[in-house]
Short mmCIF file of C-alpha atoms in Angstrom, two decimals:
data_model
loop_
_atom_site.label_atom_id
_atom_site.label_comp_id
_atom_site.label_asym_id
_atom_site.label_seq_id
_atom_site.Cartn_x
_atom_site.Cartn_y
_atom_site.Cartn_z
CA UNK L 1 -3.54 10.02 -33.63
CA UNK L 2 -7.26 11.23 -32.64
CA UNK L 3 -8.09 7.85 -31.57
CA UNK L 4 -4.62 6.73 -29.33
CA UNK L 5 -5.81 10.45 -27.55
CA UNK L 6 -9.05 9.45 -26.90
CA UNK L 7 -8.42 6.42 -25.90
CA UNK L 8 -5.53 7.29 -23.33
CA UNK L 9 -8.32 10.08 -22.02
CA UNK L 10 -10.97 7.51 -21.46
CA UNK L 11 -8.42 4.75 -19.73
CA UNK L 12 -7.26 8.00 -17.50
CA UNK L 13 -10.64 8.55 -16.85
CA UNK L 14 -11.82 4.84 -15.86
CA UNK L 15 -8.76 4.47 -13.79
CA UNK L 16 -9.25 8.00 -11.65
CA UNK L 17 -13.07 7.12 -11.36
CA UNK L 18 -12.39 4.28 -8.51
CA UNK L 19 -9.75 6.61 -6.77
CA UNK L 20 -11.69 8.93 -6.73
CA UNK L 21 -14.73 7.47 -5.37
CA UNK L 22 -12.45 5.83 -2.10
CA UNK L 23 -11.00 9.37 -1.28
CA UNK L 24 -15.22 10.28 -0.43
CA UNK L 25 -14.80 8.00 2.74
CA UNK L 26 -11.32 7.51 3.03
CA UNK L 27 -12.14 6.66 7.12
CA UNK L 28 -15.15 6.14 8.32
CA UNK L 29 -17.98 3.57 8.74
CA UNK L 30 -18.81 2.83 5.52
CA UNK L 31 -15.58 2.36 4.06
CA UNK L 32 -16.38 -1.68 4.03
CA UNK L 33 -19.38 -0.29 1.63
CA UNK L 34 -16.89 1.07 -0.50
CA UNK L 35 -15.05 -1.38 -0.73
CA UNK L 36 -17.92 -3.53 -2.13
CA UNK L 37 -18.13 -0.54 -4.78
CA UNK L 38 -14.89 -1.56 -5.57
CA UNK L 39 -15.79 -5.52 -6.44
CA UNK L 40 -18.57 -4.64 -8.03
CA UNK L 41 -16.70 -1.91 -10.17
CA UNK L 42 -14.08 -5.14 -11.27
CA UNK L 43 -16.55 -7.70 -11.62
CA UNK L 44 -18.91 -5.34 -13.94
CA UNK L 45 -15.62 -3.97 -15.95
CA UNK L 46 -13.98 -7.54 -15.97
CA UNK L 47 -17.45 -8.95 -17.59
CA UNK L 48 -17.16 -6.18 -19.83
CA UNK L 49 -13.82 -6.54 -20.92
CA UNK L 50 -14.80 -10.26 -21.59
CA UNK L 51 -17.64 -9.78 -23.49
CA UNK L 52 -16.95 -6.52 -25.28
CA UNK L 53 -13.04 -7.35 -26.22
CA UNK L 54 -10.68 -4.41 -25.85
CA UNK L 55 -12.14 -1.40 -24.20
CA UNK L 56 -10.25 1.51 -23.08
CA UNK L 57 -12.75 2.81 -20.55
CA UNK L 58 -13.44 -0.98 -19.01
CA UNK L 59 -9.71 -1.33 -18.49
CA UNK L 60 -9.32 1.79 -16.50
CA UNK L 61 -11.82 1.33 -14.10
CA UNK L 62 -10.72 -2.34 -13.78
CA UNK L 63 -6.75 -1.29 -12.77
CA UNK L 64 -8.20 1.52 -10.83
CA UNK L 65 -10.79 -0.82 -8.94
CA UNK L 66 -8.04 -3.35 -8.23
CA UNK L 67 -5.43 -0.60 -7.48
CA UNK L 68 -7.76 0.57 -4.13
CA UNK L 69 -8.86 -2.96 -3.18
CA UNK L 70 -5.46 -3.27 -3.20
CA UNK L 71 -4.67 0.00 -1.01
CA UNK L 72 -7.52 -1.39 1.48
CA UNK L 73 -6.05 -4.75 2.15
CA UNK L 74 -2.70 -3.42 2.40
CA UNK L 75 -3.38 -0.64 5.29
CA UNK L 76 -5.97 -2.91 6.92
CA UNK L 77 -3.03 -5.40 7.15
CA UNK L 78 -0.75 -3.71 9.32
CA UNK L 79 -1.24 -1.95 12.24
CA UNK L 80 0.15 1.44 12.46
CA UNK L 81 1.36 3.40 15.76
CA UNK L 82 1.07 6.66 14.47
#
């Protein structure tokens, strides 16, 4: 039981890391430099997850990387008139 709780706190904790990090510059000029924070992020925790096999922490912070590359290319797609 010790182990499924640390593992759900460590895959809460890799997937809040990335959200986290995009709400620091949520609009200004350097939010293309996040978003390479962002590949990087997946790319190092996808590697990881290859290499390493299952990993709780790995897995969070590759959802939560994808989950705000996502966000980007969905509210740099449309054009808002608000």
């Amino acid at each position: 039981m010790l182990n499924f709780l640390a593992n759900s706190m460590l895959l809460l904790f890799g997937f809040w890391t990335p959200v986290m990090l995009g709400d620091l510059y949520p609009r200004s000029n350097i939010k293309y430099f996040s978003l390479a924070i962002f590949f990087v992020l997946i790319l190092s925790s996808g590697i990881i997850l290859f290499i390493s096999g299952p990993n709780s922490l790995a897995f969070g912070i590759f959802i939560g990387s994808g989950w705000k590359i996502l966000n980007f290319i969905l509210d740099n797609s449309f054009i808002s008139g608000h």
